[in-house]
Amino acid sequence: MTDQGTGVPRTPRRATRLVIAPHVGDETLGCGGVLARHADEAALAILAEPDERRREQFLAAQLELGRPAATVLGFSRHRLGEDMDLLVGMLADLLTAVQPSTVYLPFPSNHHDRAVAYEAGMRALRTPYGYGARRPVTVLAYDVGAVEVADYAEDVLWTIHEPLDERDVERKCAAALEYGSPLAGGLRRNAALVGQSRHIAWAEQFAVVRMSAGPRVRPVREAVGGRR
């Protein structure tokens, strides 16, 4: 595992929050607000190795987000999931090293690589002799493509929110622009609409996959899009 900043192999540091993304870009669109707000206590795992251009974009986006600790596992994007046992084992090792209380996984829809990342993350958390067997972890799902709140999946309860301030939202938008993402333009509006439903200025929302005792996230009764 390599430090995405120095290029030096290293053991990932501990963090209270771990975002798992199949490839660069998804971490910003799905959890950019969380990463910006909690950069000092967040870690990030990217499954697929980016090409040179995407790596440069990733490093620039990380600077915008405050440089949360990032690890790239190095799998081929086009062959992601072909060796699930290896992927699950590497994620289980990462969970043991990071010891998060909350794990963020991509909602398994639209794209094969996001479904692979979700399945691998859940299997790693359930590894009999791994991290998941020793300590309960809250697992939340993020939706990369739902920049318009109506796009949230109808059969999912999006009942967790992360309050953000305007600076967090600005940093998320700036990071998305580093990727040249066509979705970047809707991120600010989406954060405002999600926040409005919670009677705050800005927020990101997530679906509960598994809730442990004492999570560092806020459950709510109201949700934007999907089921309420």
PDB file of C-alpha atoms in Angstrom:
ATOM      1  CA  MET A   1       0.000   0.000   0.000  1.00  0.00           C
ATOM      2  CA  THR A   2       1.355   3.380  -1.031  1.00  0.00           C
ATOM      3  CA  ASP A   3       1.051   6.865   0.436  1.00  0.00           C
ATOM      4  CA  GLN A   4      -0.686   8.955  -2.214  1.00  0.00           C
ATOM      5  CA  GLY A   5       1.443  12.019  -1.783  1.00  0.00           C
ATOM      6  CA  THR A   6       4.943  10.727  -1.182  1.00  0.00           C
ATOM      7  CA  GLY A   7       4.751   7.467  -3.134  1.00  0.00           C
ATOM      8  CA  VAL A   8       6.378   5.708  -0.197  1.00  0.00           C
ATOM      9  CA  PRO A   9       4.967   2.356   1.008  1.00  0.00           C
ATOM     10  CA  ARG A  10       3.559   2.689   4.493  1.00  0.00           C
ATOM     11  CA  THR A  11       1.055   1.269   6.955  1.00  0.00           C
ATOM     12  CA  PRO A  12      -2.198   3.277   6.912  1.00  0.00           C
ATOM     13  CA  ARG A  13      -2.797   5.309  10.064  1.00  0.00           C
ATOM     14  CA  ARG A  14      -5.812   4.914  12.299  1.00  0.00           C
ATOM     15  CA  ALA A  15      -8.902   6.977  11.538  1.00  0.00           C
ATOM     16  CA  THR A  16     -12.468   7.144  12.802  1.00  0.00           C
ATOM     17  CA  ARG A  17     -13.925   7.227   9.273  1.00  0.00           C
ATOM     18  CA  LEU A  18     -12.943   5.162   6.240  1.00  0.00           C
ATOM     19  CA  VAL A  19     -14.273   5.907   2.755  1.00  0.00           C
ATOM     20  CA  ILE A  20     -13.910   3.061   0.241  1.00  0.00           C
ATOM     21  CA  ALA A  21     -14.200   3.966  -3.456  1.00  0.00           C
ATOM     22  CA  PRO A  22     -13.707   1.772  -6.530  1.00  0.00           C
ATOM     23  CA  HIS A  23     -11.774   4.466  -8.398  1.00  0.00           C
ATOM     24  CA  VAL A  24     -10.678   8.075  -8.005  1.00  0.00           C
ATOM     25  CA  GLY A  25     -13.443  10.656  -8.289  1.00  0.00           C
ATOM     26  CA  ASP A  26     -16.128   8.659  -6.524  1.00  0.00           C
ATOM     27  CA  GLU A  27     -14.724   9.593  -3.119  1.00  0.00           C
ATOM     28  CA  THR A  28     -15.267  13.284  -3.877  1.00  0.00           C
ATOM     29  CA  LEU A  29     -18.719  13.032  -5.444  1.00  0.00           C
ATOM     30  CA  GLY A  30     -20.041  10.698  -2.751  1.00  0.00           C
ATOM     31  CA  CYS A  31     -18.222  11.764   0.420  1.00  0.00           C
ATOM     32  CA  GLY A  32     -16.348  14.957  -0.405  1.00  0.00           C
ATOM     33  CA  GLY A  33     -18.078  16.880   2.362  1.00  0.00           C
ATOM     34  CA  VAL A  34     -17.233  14.255   4.975  1.00  0.00           C
ATOM     35  CA  LEU A  35     -13.619  14.120   3.817  1.00  0.00           C
ATOM     36  CA  ALA A  36     -13.280  17.912   3.829  1.00  0.00           C
ATOM     37  CA  ARG A  37     -14.895  18.322   7.229  1.00  0.00           C
ATOM     38  CA  HIS A  38     -12.999  15.463   8.896  1.00  0.00           C
ATOM     39  CA  ALA A  39      -9.741  15.376   6.927  1.00  0.00           C
ATOM     40  CA  ASP A  40      -7.649  14.879  10.061  1.00  0.00           C
ATOM     41  CA  GLU A  41      -9.651  11.863  11.232  1.00  0.00           C
ATOM     42  CA  ALA A  42     -10.637  10.329   7.893  1.00  0.00           C
ATOM     43  CA  ALA A  43      -8.949   7.764   5.667  1.00  0.00           C
ATOM     44  CA  LEU A  44      -9.611   6.872   2.067  1.00  0.00           C
ATOM     45  CA  ALA A  45      -9.124   3.625   0.136  1.00  0.00           C
ATOM     46  CA  ILE A  46      -9.170   3.590  -3.675  1.00  0.00           C
ATOM     47  CA  LEU A  47      -9.383   0.102  -5.170  1.00  0.00           C
ATOM     48  CA  ALA A  48      -8.308   0.703  -8.786  1.00  0.00           C
ATOM     49  CA  GLU A  49      -4.974   2.129  -9.884  1.00  0.00           C
ATOM     50  CA  PRO A  50      -5.498   5.446 -11.734  1.00  0.00           C
ATOM     51  CA  ASP A  51      -3.630   6.344 -14.898  1.00  0.00           C
ATOM     52  CA  GLU A  52      -1.148   9.221 -14.803  1.00  0.00           C
ATOM     53  CA  ARG A  53      -3.693  11.905 -15.681  1.00  0.00           C
ATOM     54  CA  ARG A  54      -6.219  10.692 -13.136  1.00  0.00           C
ATOM     55  CA  ARG A  55      -3.520  10.384 -10.487  1.00  0.00           C
ATOM     56  CA  GLU A  56      -2.622  14.040 -10.986  1.00  0.00           C
ATOM     57  CA  GLN A  57      -6.297  14.959 -10.705  1.00  0.00           C
ATOM     58  CA  PHE A  58      -6.610  12.832  -7.587  1.00  0.00           C
ATOM     59  CA  LEU A  59      -3.667  14.539  -5.885  1.00  0.00           C
ATOM     60  CA  ALA A  60      -5.084  17.971  -6.745  1.00  0.00           C
ATOM     61  CA  ALA A  61      -8.514  16.966  -5.430  1.00  0.00           C
ATOM     62  CA  GLN A  62      -6.950  15.645  -2.227  1.00  0.00           C
ATOM     63  CA  LEU A  63      -5.317  19.022  -1.633  1.00  0.00           C
ATOM     64  CA  GLU A  64      -8.709  20.702  -1.965  1.00  0.00           C
ATOM     65  CA  LEU A  65     -10.180  18.271   0.586  1.00  0.00           C
ATOM     66  CA  GLY A  66      -7.407  18.806   3.142  1.00  0.00           C
ATOM     67  CA  ARG A  67      -5.369  15.706   2.266  1.00  0.00           C
ATOM     68  CA  PRO A  68      -7.122  12.954   4.225  1.00  0.00           C
ATOM     69  CA  ALA A  69      -4.928   9.842   4.452  1.00  0.00           C
ATOM     70  CA  ALA A  70      -5.290   7.958   1.166  1.00  0.00           C
ATOM     71  CA  THR A  71      -4.298   4.470   0.051  1.00  0.00           C
ATOM     72  CA  VAL A  72      -4.580   3.012  -3.458  1.00  0.00           C
ATOM     73  CA  LEU A  73      -4.797  -0.785  -3.542  1.00  0.00           C
ATOM     74  CA  GLY A  74      -3.582  -0.949  -7.145  1.00  0.00           C
ATOM     75  CA  PHE A  75      -6.132  -3.178  -8.918  1.00  0.00           C
ATOM     76  CA  SER A  76      -6.833  -2.811 -12.622  1.00  0.00           C
ATOM     77  CA  ARG A  77     -10.037  -0.852 -13.109  1.00  0.00           C
ATOM     78  CA  HIS A  78     -11.045  -3.021 -16.061  1.00  0.00           C
ATOM     79  CA  ARG A  79     -10.495  -6.237 -14.087  1.00  0.00           C
ATOM     80  CA  LEU A  80     -11.759  -5.079 -10.702  1.00  0.00           C
ATOM     81  CA  GLY A  81     -13.473  -7.944  -8.916  1.00  0.00           C
ATOM     82  CA  GLU A  82     -11.843 -10.780 -10.859  1.00  0.00           C
ATOM     83  CA  ASP A  83      -9.894 -11.776  -7.740  1.00  0.00           C
ATOM     84  CA  MET A  84     -12.396 -11.032  -4.994  1.00  0.00           C
ATOM     85  CA  ASP A  85     -10.552 -13.074  -2.378  1.00  0.00           C
ATOM     86  CA  LEU A  86      -7.439 -10.927  -2.788  1.00  0.00           C
ATOM     87  CA  LEU A  87      -9.466  -7.710  -2.755  1.00  0.00           C
ATOM     88  CA  VAL A  88     -11.411  -8.741   0.349  1.00  0.00           C
ATOM     89  CA  GLY A  89      -8.198  -9.759   2.099  1.00  0.00           C
ATOM     90  CA  MET A  90      -6.525  -6.424   1.365  1.00  0.00           C
ATOM     91  CA  LEU A  91      -9.559  -4.517   2.621  1.00  0.00           C
ATOM     92  CA  ALA A  92      -9.675  -6.658   5.766  1.00  0.00           C
ATOM     93  CA  ASP A  93      -6.013  -5.819   6.404  1.00  0.00           C
ATOM     94  CA  LEU A  94      -6.764  -2.140   5.841  1.00  0.00           C
ATOM     95  CA  LEU A  95      -9.676  -2.249   8.285  1.00  0.00           C
ATOM     96  CA  THR A  96      -7.403  -3.821  10.878  1.00  0.00           C
ATOM     97  CA  ALA A  97      -4.834  -1.054  10.391  1.00  0.00           C
ATOM     98  CA  VAL A  98      -7.253   1.884  10.273  1.00  0.00           C
ATOM     99  CA  GLN A  99      -9.778   0.658  12.883  1.00  0.00           C
ATOM    100  CA  PRO A 100     -12.595   2.998  11.820  1.00  0.00           C
ATOM    101  CA  SER A 101     -15.864   3.369  13.670  1.00  0.00           C
ATOM    102  CA  THR A 102     -17.694   4.269  10.432  1.00  0.00           C
ATOM    103  CA  VAL A 103     -17.143   2.854   6.931  1.00  0.00           C
ATOM    104  CA  TYR A 104     -18.605   4.466   3.805  1.00  0.00           C
ATOM    105  CA  LEU A 105     -19.267   2.197   0.801  1.00  0.00           C
ATOM    106  CA  PRO A 106     -20.648   3.098  -2.641  1.00  0.00           C
ATOM    107  CA  PHE A 107     -24.306   2.289  -3.178  1.00  0.00           C
ATOM    108  CA  PRO A 108     -24.220  -0.832  -5.407  1.00  0.00           C
ATOM    109  CA  SER A 109     -26.076   0.536  -8.414  1.00  0.00           C
ATOM    110  CA  ASN A 110     -25.438   1.789 -11.948  1.00  0.00           C
ATOM    111  CA  HIS A 111     -21.859   0.589 -12.298  1.00  0.00           C
ATOM    112  CA  HIS A 112     -20.206  -2.812 -11.895  1.00  0.00           C
ATOM    113  CA  ASP A 113     -17.166  -1.402 -10.093  1.00  0.00           C
ATOM    114  CA  ARG A 114     -19.322   0.203  -7.394  1.00  0.00           C
ATOM    115  CA  ALA A 115     -21.152  -3.066  -6.834  1.00  0.00           C
ATOM    116  CA  VAL A 116     -17.775  -4.815  -6.536  1.00  0.00           C
ATOM    117  CA  ALA A 117     -16.518  -2.242  -4.010  1.00  0.00           C
ATOM    118  CA  TYR A 118     -19.682  -2.619  -1.931  1.00  0.00           C
ATOM    119  CA  GLU A 119     -19.559  -6.418  -1.925  1.00  0.00           C
ATOM    120  CA  ALA A 120     -15.843  -6.529  -1.148  1.00  0.00           C
ATOM    121  CA  GLY A 121     -16.228  -4.025   1.680  1.00  0.00           C
ATOM    122  CA  MET A 122     -19.072  -5.962   3.277  1.00  0.00           C
ATOM    123  CA  ARG A 123     -17.201  -9.252   2.965  1.00  0.00           C
ATOM    124  CA  ALA A 124     -14.094  -7.700   4.516  1.00  0.00           C
ATOM    125  CA  LEU A 125     -16.141  -6.473   7.462  1.00  0.00           C
ATOM    126  CA  ARG A 126     -17.486 -10.007   7.936  1.00  0.00           C
ATOM    127  CA  THR A 127     -14.138 -11.781   7.724  1.00  0.00           C
ATOM    128  CA  PRO A 128     -14.277 -14.423  10.512  1.00  0.00           C
ATOM    129  CA  TYR A 129     -10.837 -13.648  11.901  1.00  0.00           C
ATOM    130  CA  GLY A 130     -10.661 -10.077  10.698  1.00  0.00           C
ATOM    131  CA  TYR A 131     -11.541  -6.663  11.986  1.00  0.00           C
ATOM    132  CA  GLY A 132     -15.299  -6.977  11.601  1.00  0.00           C
ATOM    133  CA  ALA A 133     -15.478  -9.931  13.982  1.00  0.00           C
ATOM    134  CA  ARG A 134     -13.775  -8.023  16.773  1.00  0.00           C
ATOM    135  CA  ARG A 135     -15.501  -4.659  16.795  1.00  0.00           C
ATOM    136  CA  PRO A 136     -18.870  -3.468  15.448  1.00  0.00           C
ATOM    137  CA  VAL A 137     -18.664  -0.840  12.734  1.00  0.00           C
ATOM    138  CA  THR A 138     -21.331   1.488  11.374  1.00  0.00           C
ATOM    139  CA  VAL A 139     -21.610   1.005   7.603  1.00  0.00           C
ATOM    140  CA  LEU A 140     -23.146   3.728   5.434  1.00  0.00           C
ATOM    141  CA  ALA A 141     -23.762   3.820   1.680  1.00  0.00           C
ATOM    142  CA  TYR A 142     -23.133   6.883  -0.462  1.00  0.00           C
ATOM    143  CA  ASP A 143     -24.586   7.559  -3.908  1.00  0.00           C
ATOM    144  CA  VAL A 144     -22.153   9.015  -6.432  1.00  0.00           C
ATOM    145  CA  GLY A 145     -24.634  10.009  -9.119  1.00  0.00           C
ATOM    146  CA  ALA A 146     -27.379  11.597  -7.034  1.00  0.00           C
ATOM    147  CA  VAL A 147     -26.477  15.250  -7.491  1.00  0.00           C
ATOM    148  CA  GLU A 148     -30.191  15.842  -7.929  1.00  0.00           C
ATOM    149  CA  VAL A 149     -32.004  14.606  -4.838  1.00  0.00           C
ATOM    150  CA  ALA A 150     -34.767  13.016  -6.915  1.00  0.00           C
ATOM    151  CA  ASP A 151     -32.151  10.581  -8.206  1.00  0.00           C
ATOM    152  CA  TYR A 152     -31.773   8.823  -4.856  1.00  0.00           C
ATOM    153  CA  ALA A 153     -32.827   5.191  -5.089  1.00  0.00           C
ATOM    154  CA  GLU A 154     -36.502   4.769  -4.181  1.00  0.00           C
ATOM    155  CA  ASP A 155     -36.051   1.549  -2.211  1.00  0.00           C
ATOM    156  CA  VAL A 156     -33.335   2.864   0.103  1.00  0.00           C
ATOM    157  CA  LEU A 157     -33.722   4.765   3.374  1.00  0.00           C
ATOM    158  CA  TRP A 158     -31.387   7.773   3.262  1.00  0.00           C
ATOM    159  CA  THR A 159     -31.742   8.549   6.959  1.00  0.00           C
ATOM    160  CA  ILE A 160     -28.244   9.638   7.978  1.00  0.00           C
ATOM    161  CA  HIS A 161     -26.895  13.111   7.402  1.00  0.00           C
ATOM    162  CA  GLU A 162     -23.546  14.810   7.856  1.00  0.00           C
ATOM    163  CA  PRO A 163     -23.903  18.536   8.653  1.00  0.00           C
ATOM    164  CA  LEU A 164     -21.547  20.676   6.578  1.00  0.00           C
ATOM    165  CA  ASP A 165     -20.596  24.320   6.535  1.00  0.00           C
ATOM    166  CA  GLU A 166     -20.214  26.360   3.376  1.00  0.00           C
ATOM    167  CA  ARG A 167     -16.444  25.910   3.345  1.00  0.00           C
ATOM    168  CA  ASP A 168     -16.862  22.110   3.323  1.00  0.00           C
ATOM    169  CA  VAL A 169     -19.200  22.380   0.347  1.00  0.00           C
ATOM    170  CA  GLU A 170     -16.836  24.733  -1.479  1.00  0.00           C
ATOM    171  CA  ARG A 171     -13.959  22.312  -0.988  1.00  0.00           C
ATOM    172  CA  LYS A 172     -16.029  19.390  -2.246  1.00  0.00           C
ATOM    173  CA  CYS A 173     -17.027  21.359  -5.352  1.00  0.00           C
ATOM    174  CA  ALA A 174     -13.431  22.461  -5.955  1.00  0.00           C
ATOM    175  CA  ALA A 175     -12.215  18.866  -5.675  1.00  0.00           C
ATOM    176  CA  ALA A 176     -14.861  17.698  -8.160  1.00  0.00           C
ATOM    177  CA  LEU A 177     -13.771  20.416 -10.591  1.00  0.00           C
ATOM    178  CA  GLU A 178     -10.202  19.094 -10.415  1.00  0.00           C
ATOM    179  CA  TYR A 179     -11.555  15.915 -11.993  1.00  0.00           C
ATOM    180  CA  GLY A 180     -13.468  17.877 -14.618  1.00  0.00           C
ATOM    181  CA  SER A 181     -16.593  16.057 -13.446  1.00  0.00           C
ATOM    182  CA  PRO A 182     -19.830  16.987 -15.250  1.00  0.00           C
ATOM    183  CA  LEU A 183     -21.606  16.394 -11.930  1.00  0.00           C
ATOM    184  CA  ALA A 184     -19.669  19.131 -10.126  1.00  0.00           C
ATOM    185  CA  GLY A 185     -22.195  21.821 -11.004  1.00  0.00           C
ATOM    186  CA  GLY A 186     -25.005  20.164  -9.052  1.00  0.00           C
ATOM    187  CA  LEU A 187     -23.131  19.427  -5.822  1.00  0.00           C
ATOM    188  CA  ARG A 188     -23.710  22.762  -4.116  1.00  0.00           C
ATOM    189  CA  ARG A 189     -27.426  22.758  -4.871  1.00  0.00           C
ATOM    190  CA  ASN A 190     -27.765  19.173  -3.689  1.00  0.00           C
ATOM    191  CA  ALA A 191     -25.996  19.943  -0.393  1.00  0.00           C
ATOM    192  CA  ALA A 192     -28.327  22.900   0.146  1.00  0.00           C
ATOM    193  CA  LEU A 193     -31.475  20.866  -0.548  1.00  0.00           C
ATOM    194  CA  VAL A 194     -30.374  18.003   1.684  1.00  0.00           C
ATOM    195  CA  GLY A 195     -29.502  20.492   4.423  1.00  0.00           C
ATOM    196  CA  GLN A 196     -32.804  22.302   4.028  1.00  0.00           C
ATOM    197  CA  SER A 197     -34.716  19.099   4.747  1.00  0.00           C
ATOM    198  CA  ARG A 198     -32.811  18.832   8.037  1.00  0.00           C
ATOM    199  CA  HIS A 199     -33.292  22.518   8.915  1.00  0.00           C
ATOM    200  CA  ILE A 200     -29.601  23.296   8.506  1.00  0.00           C
ATOM    201  CA  ALA A 201     -27.681  25.080   5.767  1.00  0.00           C
ATOM    202  CA  TRP A 202     -25.755  22.219   4.157  1.00  0.00           C
ATOM    203  CA  ALA A 203     -25.469  18.436   4.456  1.00  0.00           C
ATOM    204  CA  GLU A 204     -24.598  15.145   2.787  1.00  0.00           C
ATOM    205  CA  GLN A 205     -26.890  12.179   3.317  1.00  0.00           C
ATOM    206  CA  PHE A 206     -26.270   8.445   3.452  1.00  0.00           C
ATOM    207  CA  ALA A 207     -28.173   5.177   3.671  1.00  0.00           C
ATOM    208  CA  VAL A 208     -27.750   2.897   6.671  1.00  0.00           C
ATOM    209  CA  VAL A 209     -26.359  -0.531   5.878  1.00  0.00           C
ATOM    210  CA  ARG A 210     -25.455  -1.419   9.445  1.00  0.00           C
ATOM    211  CA  MET A 211     -25.536   0.688  12.604  1.00  0.00           C
ATOM    212  CA  SER A 212     -23.300   0.042  15.603  1.00  0.00           C
ATOM    213  CA  ALA A 213     -23.580   1.524  19.073  1.00  0.00           C
ATOM    214  CA  GLY A 214     -22.317   5.069  19.452  1.00  0.00           C
ATOM    215  CA  PRO A 215     -21.882   6.117  15.801  1.00  0.00           C
ATOM    216  CA  ARG A 216     -20.358   9.483  14.993  1.00  0.00           C
ATOM    217  CA  VAL A 217     -23.142  10.251  12.553  1.00  0.00           C
ATOM    218  CA  ARG A 218     -26.608  11.675  12.984  1.00  0.00           C
ATOM    219  CA  PRO A 219     -29.766   9.652  12.249  1.00  0.00           C
ATOM    220  CA  VAL A 220     -32.776  11.670  11.142  1.00  0.00           C
ATOM    221  CA  ARG A 221     -36.428  10.974  10.461  1.00  0.00           C
ATOM    222  CA  GLU A 222     -36.618  13.072   7.330  1.00  0.00           C
ATOM    223  CA  ALA A 223     -34.877  12.252   4.084  1.00  0.00           C
ATOM    224  CA  VAL A 224     -34.630  13.811   0.659  1.00  0.00           C
ATOM    225  CA  GLY A 225     -35.431  11.461  -2.195  1.00  0.00           C
ATOM    226  CA  GLY A 226     -35.864   7.722  -1.792  1.00  0.00           C
ATOM    227  CA  ARG A 227     -38.063   6.411   0.999  1.00  0.00           C
ATOM    228  CA  ARG A 228     -38.703   8.432   4.146  1.00  0.00           C
TER     229      ARG A 228
END
